[in-house]
Each structure stands twice: as C-alpha cells, then as structure tokens.
Coordinates of C-alpha atoms in Angstrom, one line a residue:
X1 CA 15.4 -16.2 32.8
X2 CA 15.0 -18.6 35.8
X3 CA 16.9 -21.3 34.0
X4 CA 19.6 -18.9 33.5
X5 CA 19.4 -17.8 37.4
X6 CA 19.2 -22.0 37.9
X7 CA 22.4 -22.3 36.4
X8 CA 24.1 -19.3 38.5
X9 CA 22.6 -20.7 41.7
X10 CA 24.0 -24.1 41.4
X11 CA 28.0 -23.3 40.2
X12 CA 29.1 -20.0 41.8
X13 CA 32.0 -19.9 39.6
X14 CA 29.7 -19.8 36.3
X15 CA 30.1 -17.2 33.8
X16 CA 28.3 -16.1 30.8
X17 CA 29.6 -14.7 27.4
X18 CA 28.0 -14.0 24.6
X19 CA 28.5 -15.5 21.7
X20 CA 29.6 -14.1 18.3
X21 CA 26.1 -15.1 16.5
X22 CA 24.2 -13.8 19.9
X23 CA 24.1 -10.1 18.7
X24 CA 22.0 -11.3 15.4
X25 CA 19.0 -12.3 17.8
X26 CA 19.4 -9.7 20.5
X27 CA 16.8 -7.2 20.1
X28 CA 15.8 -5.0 23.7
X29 CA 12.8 -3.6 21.8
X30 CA 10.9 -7.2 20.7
X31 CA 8.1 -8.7 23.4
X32 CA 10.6 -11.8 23.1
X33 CA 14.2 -11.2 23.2
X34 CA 16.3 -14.3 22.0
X35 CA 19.7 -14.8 23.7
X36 CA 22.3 -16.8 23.2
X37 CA 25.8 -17.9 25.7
X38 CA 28.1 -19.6 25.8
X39 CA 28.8 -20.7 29.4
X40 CA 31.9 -21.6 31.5
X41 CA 32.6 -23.2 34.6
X42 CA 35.6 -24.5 35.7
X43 CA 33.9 -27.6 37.0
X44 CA 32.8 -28.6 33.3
X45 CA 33.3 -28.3 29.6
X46 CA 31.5 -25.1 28.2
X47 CA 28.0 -25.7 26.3
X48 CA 25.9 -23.6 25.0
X49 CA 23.1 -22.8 26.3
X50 CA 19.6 -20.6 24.6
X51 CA 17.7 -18.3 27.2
X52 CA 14.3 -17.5 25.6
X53 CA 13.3 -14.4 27.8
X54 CA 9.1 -14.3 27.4
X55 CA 6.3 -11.8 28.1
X56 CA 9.2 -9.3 28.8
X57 CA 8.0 -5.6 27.8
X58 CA 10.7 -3.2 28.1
X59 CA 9.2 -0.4 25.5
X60 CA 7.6 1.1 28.1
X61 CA 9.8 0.9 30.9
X62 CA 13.2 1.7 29.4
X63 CA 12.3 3.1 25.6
X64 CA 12.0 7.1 26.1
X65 CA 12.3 8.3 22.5
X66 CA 9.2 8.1 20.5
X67 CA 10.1 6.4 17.0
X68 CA 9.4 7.3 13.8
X69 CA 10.0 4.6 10.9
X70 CA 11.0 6.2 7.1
X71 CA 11.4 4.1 3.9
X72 CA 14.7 3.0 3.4
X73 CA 15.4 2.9 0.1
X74 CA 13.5 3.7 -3.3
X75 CA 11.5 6.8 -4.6
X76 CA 9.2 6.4 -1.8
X77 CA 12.2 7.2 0.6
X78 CA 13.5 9.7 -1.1
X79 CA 10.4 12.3 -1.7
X80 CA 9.6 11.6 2.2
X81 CA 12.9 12.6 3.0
X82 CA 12.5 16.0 0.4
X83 CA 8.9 16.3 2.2
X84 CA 10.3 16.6 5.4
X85 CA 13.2 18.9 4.9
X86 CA 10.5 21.4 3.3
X87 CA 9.2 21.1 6.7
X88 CA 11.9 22.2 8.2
X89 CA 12.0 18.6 9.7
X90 CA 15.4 17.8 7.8
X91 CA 16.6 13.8 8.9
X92 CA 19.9 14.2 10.0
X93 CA 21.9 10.7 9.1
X94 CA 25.6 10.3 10.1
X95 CA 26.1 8.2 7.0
X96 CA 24.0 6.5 4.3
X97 CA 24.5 3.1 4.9
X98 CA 23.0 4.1 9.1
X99 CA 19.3 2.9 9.4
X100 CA 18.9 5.1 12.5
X101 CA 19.0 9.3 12.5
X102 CA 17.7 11.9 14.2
X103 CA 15.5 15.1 13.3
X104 CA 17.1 18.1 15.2
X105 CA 14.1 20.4 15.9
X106 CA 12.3 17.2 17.1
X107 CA 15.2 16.3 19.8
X108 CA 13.1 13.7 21.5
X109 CA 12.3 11.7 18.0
X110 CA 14.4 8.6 16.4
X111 CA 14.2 8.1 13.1
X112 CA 14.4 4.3 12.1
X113 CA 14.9 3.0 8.3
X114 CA 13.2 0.4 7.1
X115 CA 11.4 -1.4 4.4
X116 CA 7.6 -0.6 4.3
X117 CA 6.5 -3.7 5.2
X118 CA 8.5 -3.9 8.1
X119 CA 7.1 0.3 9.3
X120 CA 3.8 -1.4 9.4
X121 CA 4.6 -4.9 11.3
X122 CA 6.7 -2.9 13.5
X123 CA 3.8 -0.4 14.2
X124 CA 2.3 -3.6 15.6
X125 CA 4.4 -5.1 17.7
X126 CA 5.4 -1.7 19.2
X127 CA 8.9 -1.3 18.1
X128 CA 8.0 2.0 16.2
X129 CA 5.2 4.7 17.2
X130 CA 5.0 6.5 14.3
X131 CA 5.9 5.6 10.5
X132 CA 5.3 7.3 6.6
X133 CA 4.1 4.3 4.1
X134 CA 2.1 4.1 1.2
X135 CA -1.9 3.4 2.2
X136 CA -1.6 0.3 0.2
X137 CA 1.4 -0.9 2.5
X138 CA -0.9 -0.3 5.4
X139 CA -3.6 -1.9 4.6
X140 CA -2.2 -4.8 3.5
X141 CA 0.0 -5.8 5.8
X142 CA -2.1 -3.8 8.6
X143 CA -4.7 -6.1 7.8
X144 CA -7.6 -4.1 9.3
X145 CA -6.0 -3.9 13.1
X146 CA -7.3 -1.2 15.1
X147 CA -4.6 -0.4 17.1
X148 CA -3.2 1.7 13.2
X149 CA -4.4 5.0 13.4
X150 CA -4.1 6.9 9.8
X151 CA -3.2 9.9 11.2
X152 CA -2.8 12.0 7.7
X153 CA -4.1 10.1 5.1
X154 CA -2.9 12.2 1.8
X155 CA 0.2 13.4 1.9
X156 CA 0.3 13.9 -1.6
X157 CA 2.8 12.0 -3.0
X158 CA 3.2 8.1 -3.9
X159 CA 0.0 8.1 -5.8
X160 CA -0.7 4.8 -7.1
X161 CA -3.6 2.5 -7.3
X162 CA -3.9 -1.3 -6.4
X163 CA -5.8 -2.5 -9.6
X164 CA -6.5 -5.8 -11.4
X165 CA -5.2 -6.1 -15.0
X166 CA -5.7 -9.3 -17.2
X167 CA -4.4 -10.0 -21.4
X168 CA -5.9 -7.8 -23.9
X169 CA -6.3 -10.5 -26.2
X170 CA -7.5 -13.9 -26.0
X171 CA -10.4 -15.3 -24.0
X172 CA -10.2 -11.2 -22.4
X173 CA -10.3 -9.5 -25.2
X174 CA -13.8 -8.3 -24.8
X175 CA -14.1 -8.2 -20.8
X176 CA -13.8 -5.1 -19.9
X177 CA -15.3 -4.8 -16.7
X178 CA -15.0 -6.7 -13.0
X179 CA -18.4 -8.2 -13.8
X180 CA -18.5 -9.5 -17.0
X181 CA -14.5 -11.3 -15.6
X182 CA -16.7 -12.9 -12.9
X183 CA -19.5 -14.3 -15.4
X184 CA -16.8 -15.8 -17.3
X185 CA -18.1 -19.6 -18.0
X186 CA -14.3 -20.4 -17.7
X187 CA -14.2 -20.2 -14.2
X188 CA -14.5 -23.0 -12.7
X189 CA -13.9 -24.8 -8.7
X190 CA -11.3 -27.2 -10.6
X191 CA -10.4 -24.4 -13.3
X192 CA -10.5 -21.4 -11.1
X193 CA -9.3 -17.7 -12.0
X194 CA -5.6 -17.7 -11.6
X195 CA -4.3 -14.2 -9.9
X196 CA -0.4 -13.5 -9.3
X197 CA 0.0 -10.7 -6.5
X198 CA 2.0 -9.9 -3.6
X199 CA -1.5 -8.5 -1.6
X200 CA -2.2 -11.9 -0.5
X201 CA -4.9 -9.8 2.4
X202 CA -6.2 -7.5 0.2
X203 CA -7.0 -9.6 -2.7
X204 CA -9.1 -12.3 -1.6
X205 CA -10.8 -10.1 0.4
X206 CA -11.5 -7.8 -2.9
X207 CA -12.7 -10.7 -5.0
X208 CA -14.8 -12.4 -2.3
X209 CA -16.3 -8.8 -1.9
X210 CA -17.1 -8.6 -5.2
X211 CA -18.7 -11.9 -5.8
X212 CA -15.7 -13.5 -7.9
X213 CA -16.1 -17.2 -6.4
X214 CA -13.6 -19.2 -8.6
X215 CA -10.3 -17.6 -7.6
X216 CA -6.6 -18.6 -6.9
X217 CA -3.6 -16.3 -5.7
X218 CA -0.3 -17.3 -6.1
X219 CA 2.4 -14.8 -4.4
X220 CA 5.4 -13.3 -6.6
X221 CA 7.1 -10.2 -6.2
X222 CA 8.6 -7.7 -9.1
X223 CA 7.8 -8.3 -13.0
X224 CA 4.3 -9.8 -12.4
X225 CA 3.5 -8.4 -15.4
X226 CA 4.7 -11.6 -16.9
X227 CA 2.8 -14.0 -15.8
X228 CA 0.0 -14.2 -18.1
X229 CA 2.5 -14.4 -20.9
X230 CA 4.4 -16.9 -19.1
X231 CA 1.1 -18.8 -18.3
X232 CA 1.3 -19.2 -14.6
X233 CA -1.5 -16.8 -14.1
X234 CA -4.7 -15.4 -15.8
X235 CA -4.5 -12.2 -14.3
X236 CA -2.3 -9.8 -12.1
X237 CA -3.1 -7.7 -9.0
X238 CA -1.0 -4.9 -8.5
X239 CA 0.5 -1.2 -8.3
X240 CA -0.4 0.9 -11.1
X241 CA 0.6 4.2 -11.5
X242 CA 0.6 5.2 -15.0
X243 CA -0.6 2.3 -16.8
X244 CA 2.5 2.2 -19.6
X245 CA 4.2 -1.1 -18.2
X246 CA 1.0 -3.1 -18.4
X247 CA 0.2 -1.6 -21.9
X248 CA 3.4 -2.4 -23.2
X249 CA 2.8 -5.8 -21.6
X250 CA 0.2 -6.3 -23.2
X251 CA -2.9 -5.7 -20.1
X252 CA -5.3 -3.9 -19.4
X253 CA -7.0 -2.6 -16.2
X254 CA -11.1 -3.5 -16.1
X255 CA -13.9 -1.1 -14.8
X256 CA -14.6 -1.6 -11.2
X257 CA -10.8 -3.7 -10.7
X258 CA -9.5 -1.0 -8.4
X259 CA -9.3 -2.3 -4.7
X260 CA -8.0 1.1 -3.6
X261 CA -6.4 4.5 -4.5
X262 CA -2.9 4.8 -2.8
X263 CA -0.1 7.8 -1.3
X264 CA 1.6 8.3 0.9
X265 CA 0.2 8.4 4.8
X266 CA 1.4 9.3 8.2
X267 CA 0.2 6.1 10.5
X268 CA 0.4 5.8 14.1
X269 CA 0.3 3.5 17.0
X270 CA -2.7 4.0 19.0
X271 CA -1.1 2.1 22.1
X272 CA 1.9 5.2 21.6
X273 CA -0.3 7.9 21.4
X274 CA -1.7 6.8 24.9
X275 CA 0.9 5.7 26.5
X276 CA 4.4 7.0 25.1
X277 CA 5.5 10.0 26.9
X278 CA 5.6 12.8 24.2
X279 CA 4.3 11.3 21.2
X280 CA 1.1 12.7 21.4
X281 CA 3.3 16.4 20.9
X282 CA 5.6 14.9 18.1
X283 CA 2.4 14.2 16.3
X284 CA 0.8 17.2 16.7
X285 CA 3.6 19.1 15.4
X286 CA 4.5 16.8 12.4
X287 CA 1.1 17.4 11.4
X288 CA 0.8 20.8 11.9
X289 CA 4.4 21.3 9.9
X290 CA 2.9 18.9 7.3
X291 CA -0.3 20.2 7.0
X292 CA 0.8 24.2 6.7
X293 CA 3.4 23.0 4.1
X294 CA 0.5 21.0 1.9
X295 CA -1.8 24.0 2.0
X296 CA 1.0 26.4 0.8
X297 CA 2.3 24.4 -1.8
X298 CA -0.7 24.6 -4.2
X299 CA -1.3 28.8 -3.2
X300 CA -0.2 31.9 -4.9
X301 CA -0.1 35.0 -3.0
X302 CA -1.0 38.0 -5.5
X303 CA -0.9 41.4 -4.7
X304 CA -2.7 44.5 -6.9
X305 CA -3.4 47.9 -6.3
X306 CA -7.0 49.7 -6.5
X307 CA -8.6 52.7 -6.5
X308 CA -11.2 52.9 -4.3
X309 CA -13.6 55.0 -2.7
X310 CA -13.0 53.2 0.5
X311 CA -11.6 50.0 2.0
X312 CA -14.9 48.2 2.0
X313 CA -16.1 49.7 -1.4
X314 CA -12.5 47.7 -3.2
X315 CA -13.6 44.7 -0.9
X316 CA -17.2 44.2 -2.0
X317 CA -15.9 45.0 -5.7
X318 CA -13.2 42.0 -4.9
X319 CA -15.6 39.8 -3.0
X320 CA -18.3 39.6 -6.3
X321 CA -16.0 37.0 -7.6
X322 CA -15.4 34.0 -5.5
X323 CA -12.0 32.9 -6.9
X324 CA -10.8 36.1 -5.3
X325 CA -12.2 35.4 -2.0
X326 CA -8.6 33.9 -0.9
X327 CA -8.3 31.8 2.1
X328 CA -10.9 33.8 4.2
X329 CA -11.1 36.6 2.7
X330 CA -8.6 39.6 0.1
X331 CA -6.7 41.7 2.7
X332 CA -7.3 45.6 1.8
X333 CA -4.8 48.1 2.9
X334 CA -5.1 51.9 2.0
X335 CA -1.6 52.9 -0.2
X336 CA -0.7 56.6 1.1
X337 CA 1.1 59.0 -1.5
X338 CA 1.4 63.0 -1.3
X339 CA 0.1 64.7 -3.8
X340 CA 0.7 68.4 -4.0
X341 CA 2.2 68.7 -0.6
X342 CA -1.2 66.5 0.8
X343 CA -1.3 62.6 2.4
X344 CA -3.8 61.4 0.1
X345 CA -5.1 57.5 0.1
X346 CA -7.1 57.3 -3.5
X347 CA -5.6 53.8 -4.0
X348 CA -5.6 50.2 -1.9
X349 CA -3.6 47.5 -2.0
X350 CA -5.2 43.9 -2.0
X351 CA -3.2 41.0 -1.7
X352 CA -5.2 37.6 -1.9
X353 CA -4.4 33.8 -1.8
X354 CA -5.2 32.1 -4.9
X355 CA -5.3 28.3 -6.3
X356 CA -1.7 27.8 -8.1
X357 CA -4.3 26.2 -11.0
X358 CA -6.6 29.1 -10.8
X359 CA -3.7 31.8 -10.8
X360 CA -3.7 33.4 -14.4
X361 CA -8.0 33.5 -14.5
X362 CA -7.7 35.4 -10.7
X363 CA -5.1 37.7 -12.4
X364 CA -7.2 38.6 -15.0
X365 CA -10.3 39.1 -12.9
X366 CA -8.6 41.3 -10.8
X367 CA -7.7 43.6 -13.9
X368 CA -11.0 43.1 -14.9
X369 CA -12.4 44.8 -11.3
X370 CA -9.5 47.7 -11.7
X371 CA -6.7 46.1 -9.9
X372 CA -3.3 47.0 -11.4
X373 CA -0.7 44.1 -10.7
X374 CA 2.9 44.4 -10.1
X375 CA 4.0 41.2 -11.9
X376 CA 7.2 41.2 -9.5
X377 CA 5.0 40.6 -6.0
X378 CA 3.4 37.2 -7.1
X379 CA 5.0 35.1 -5.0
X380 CA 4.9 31.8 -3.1
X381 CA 4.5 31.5 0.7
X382 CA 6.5 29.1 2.4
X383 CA 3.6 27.7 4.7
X384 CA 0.1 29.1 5.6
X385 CA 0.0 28.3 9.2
X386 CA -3.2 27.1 10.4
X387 CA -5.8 29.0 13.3
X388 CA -4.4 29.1 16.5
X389 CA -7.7 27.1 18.2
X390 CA -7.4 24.3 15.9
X391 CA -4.8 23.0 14.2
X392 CA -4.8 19.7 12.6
X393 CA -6.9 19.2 9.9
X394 CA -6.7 15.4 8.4
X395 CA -7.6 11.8 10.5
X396 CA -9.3 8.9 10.3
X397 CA -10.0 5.8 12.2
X398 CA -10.1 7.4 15.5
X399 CA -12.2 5.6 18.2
X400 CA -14.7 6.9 20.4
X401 CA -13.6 5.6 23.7
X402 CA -9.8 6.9 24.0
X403 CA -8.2 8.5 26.5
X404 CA -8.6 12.2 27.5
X405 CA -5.2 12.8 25.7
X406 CA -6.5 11.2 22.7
X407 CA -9.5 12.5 22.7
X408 CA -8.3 16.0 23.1
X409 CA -6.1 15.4 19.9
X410 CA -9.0 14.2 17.9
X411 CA -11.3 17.1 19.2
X412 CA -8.6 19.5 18.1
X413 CA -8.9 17.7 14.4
X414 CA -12.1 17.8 14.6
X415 CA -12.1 21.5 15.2
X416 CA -9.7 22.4 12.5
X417 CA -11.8 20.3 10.2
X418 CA -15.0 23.2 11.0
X419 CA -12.7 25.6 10.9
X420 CA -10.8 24.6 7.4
X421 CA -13.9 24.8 5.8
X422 CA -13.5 28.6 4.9
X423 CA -10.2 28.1 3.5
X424 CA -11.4 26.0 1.0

C-alpha cells in the first residue's frame, strides 16, 4: 500500500482503475488481498501496476456475519441441505447457480458453497467459522491443526470408511490382513508398495503407523479403482461405502486396512468461537436444533391404556422392563370415565419413548403387562428437546485453556453429556 500511496504523492493528477482481470484476485476476506490497476496520468503513458497489500486482516474489523460453509454440489450437499430444513434451518438461495444464501431464523449467519476441501482450508485461513464436511475431509486436509474444533462429530449421514483395498488374485490372493501385506518379501526400498490415493496426509501417516516401511503414494482422483488393473499401482486407498465397486473391480479390503470411519461432522474455527461476535450463539443453537432432531429421528412415541390400582402400581408394573423405561422414565396419567352417574379413574394412560428398532418388542411387552394400545396414537415426534441446564450433547477436541466463553460452551457439553446418560 505505500507504493501505491508513493505513486499518488508524486503525480497529483494520478488515477487508479481497476482492471477487468482485477476482480478475479480481489478477495476482502484473504490475509493477502491481490490487486490489480491500471494507472493514468496525464504526464505519462498508463502501466500497470500490481499492489500486493500484506499482513492486512480485515475479518475481524469489517466481517460481522459469522459464516457457515455447505457442500456445493453432490450427495453430500444435498442430505445437508434436507438435514437442515428438518431443523427448521431451511438455506434460503436466490438461485442455484449462487454460492452464497442465507438461513432465515439464523439472520446473522451466511451460508457459503463450496467444495469440501475448500470448507476445511477456508476454516483455516479464517474465511469461514463454521462448516459441515465429511470427518475424512477434515482430517485430511485439516491435517491435525488445532485451531478445528469437531464440534458434532456424527451427524449421521455420509457414512463411509477410508480403507485400503489391493487385487484379489495374484501375488494378494492370500493376504488378507494389514500384516501379512507388510511381511510381503516383495517389498522392497527399490521395489516398494505402490498406493494410488488422493489422502496424500492421511496415508503415509497410516502406513508409517502401522509399520509398512516400503511404501509409495502416487495422487489420482476418481476411478482409482483401476489402477491395479492398469498397473500403475499395487494397491488403492480410498472411500468405501458399500464395498460393490471394489468387488466388481476385482479388490478387496484387508483386516486392520481401515485408517478411519467417516460422516458427516459439524467443524468449527476455534479462533471464531473466541473472537467472532455471535458465533459462539449460532453454534449453540445449530447444535441444539441438530441434536433434538437426531434424538427424535430414531424414537417412537407409544401410548396404551392400563388398569391400575394406582399411578405408581401401572409404573412399577411398566418399569420391570427396561425397554419401557423411555427417555427418563413412562409418563402415567389417570383416564377419567363416569360410570353409573360416578367419575371413576380404574384405567391409566402411559405414553413412553421407545427405540424406532425396538418398537414392535415394546408393543408387545406392554400387552404383555396389560396395556391396551390404540394402534392410531403411535406416532413420531418432531424433536425431543433437550434439559433446559444443559443442552449440547456431542464435542471433541476442546482445549483446556480457552476463554471463559469457550469454556462455558464446553462446560455446558459437558453437562448435557451427564445429563444424556438417562436418556440412553
């Protein structure tokens, strides 16, 4: 910038345009904001000139909106967006080709497009403060920093693993295991173990781990499967969700060649989360929107009537079998009918949470105890919202020595974790 002011100083009469390719480099959110003019004087010819404007931070002076990154484009995109909407956190985009929106009940977020990869690098640098990416995406291109904070870490879709597969025939046709692939005589420092992957962090660092000394990665990306038919690699490291592509490539995953379990995760900025003005709230409520919604979505809420001696005789009868226990416990309400011309309460109602898995088994336990069941009332709630004293339930990575904002957040998941124990 003193160059630029240089220039000013010396010919009054200057002035500065930018130039048509300028806008492609201009970015007010980047630590290093690239500029290009085009300048004109009437003492001289014009000549371009490049400003390179460095150690500017303007994120914390001039960004107020917190920023939340979304996948742009795939599967991954599309069940966040569904996620969210059931939520009631619905991304409002003025059109589809936009890579910035908004979420109306969250009036001080922006919601920012982009490829994975670029969520995660973007966490970093500062330009987002909040993103939704697969764990895998994370931590490879995360690479271990401390400044991510995993703020939900299963959000229960995007299940994948990152696995190692190698030929089911051949030289491999009997190694079945991570071991027996490292004791292989064939591996050599001038012949080593060939790998094609795109986790260029997270695969050395899994084979070096795991003792396999005589290994090469070569990068690709898409159809890596291939490779060891094409002979440019021995073996392949990379997402595998059901398994069919590499059987009907002809591979096969080995025992112990998982280098982690992947879905979907909220991740944070830990510099936002201390310093950005409202994102601390913004993440507290995504999470507790999130976190009501996941709890719901596997619950059935049954209801049966029960005659009774008394409200806590139908209780104790319910209470003898622990699938009926519910989320803390069956709620017991005395039915009133008349009966010749008298209020009479012989019966109770009992309406009880159950697992979606365990549903039909708590059904017929509860005939079992006396409970008649009114197929109609079975029902799924929209959310189960939390205790009011703590209400976050999943993080990781948190540090000791934060800020008393932070550390408020963390004691509040921390809290809910003690608490959620009973609704398990």
């Amino acid at each position: 910038m003193a160059t630029l002011q240089a220039f000013f100083q010396q010919c009054p009469s200057l002035s500065a345009f930018p130039t048509s390719s300028s806008y492609n480099h201009l970015s007010p959110y980047s630590s290093q904001s690239l500029v290009k003019f085009r300048l004109y004087a009437s003492c001289q010819a014009s000549s371009p000139i490049t400003v390179v404007k460095e150690n500017t931070d303007l994120r914390t002076s001039e960004i107020t909106e917190v920023r939340l990154g979304l996948p742009s484009k795939g599967r991954l995109a599309a069940d966040t967006l569904d996620l969210l909407k059931v939520c009631q956190l619905s991304v409002r985009q003025a059109n589809p080709r936009q890579y910035v929106a908004d979420i109306p009940l969250l009036p001080n977020l922006e919601v920012w497009f982009q490829r994975p990869k670029d969520i995660v690098r973007k966490l970093l640098s500062g330009d987002l403060d909040l993103g939704i990416v697969g764990l895998d995406t994370v931590s490879e291109y995360g690479q271990g920093s401390e400044d991510l904070i995993i703020v939900h870490d299963a959000l229960e879709y995007g299940e994948c693993r990152l696995s190692l597969a190698i030929p089911r025939y051949g030289i491999f046709e009997n190694i079945n295991s991570l071991k027996e692939l490292a004791q292989m005589p064939q591996w050599t420092a001038e012949k080593p173990l060939r790998v094609a992957t795109g986790f260029t962090y997270l695969g050395p660092k899994f084979t070096k781990d795991n003792g396999l000394k005589h290994v090469t990665f070569s990068t690709a990306d898409g159809a890596l499967e291939a490779a060891p038919a094409m002979g440019i690699a021995d073996a392949i490291l990379d997402l595998v969700s059901s398994g069919t592509t590499l059987r009907e490539n002809n591979l096969k995953e080995i025992e112990g060649g998982v280098v982690l379990e992947s879905q979907a995760v909220l991740v944070a900025s830990r510099k936002a989360l201390t310093h950005r003005k409202g994102a601390l709230d913004i993440t507290h409520e995504m999470l507790e929107r999130l976190e009501a919604h996941l709890r719901a979505a596997g619950q059935f809420t049954v209801t049966a009537n029960m005659r009774g001696s008394s409200a806590e005789d139908v209780a104790e009868r319910i209470l003898s079998h622990k699938s009926l226990s519910g989320l803390q416990g069956p709620t017991v309400s005395p039915v009133f009918c008349k009966r010749d011309g008298r209020i009479s309460a012989d019966y109770y109602a009992i309406v009880v949470c159950v697992p979606k898995k365990s549903l039909y088994k708590s059904v017929q336990l509860l005939r079992a105890v006396g409970g008649i069941i009114p197929s109609q009332v079975i029902t799924v709630p929209d959310i189960i919202v939390p205790p009011e004293s703590g209400k976050l339930r999943r993080s990781a990575f948190w540090s000791a020595s934060t800020p008393s904002s932070l550390g408020l957040l963390i004691r509040a998941c921390r809290q809910y974790l003690m608490q959620a124990k009973c609704f398990r």
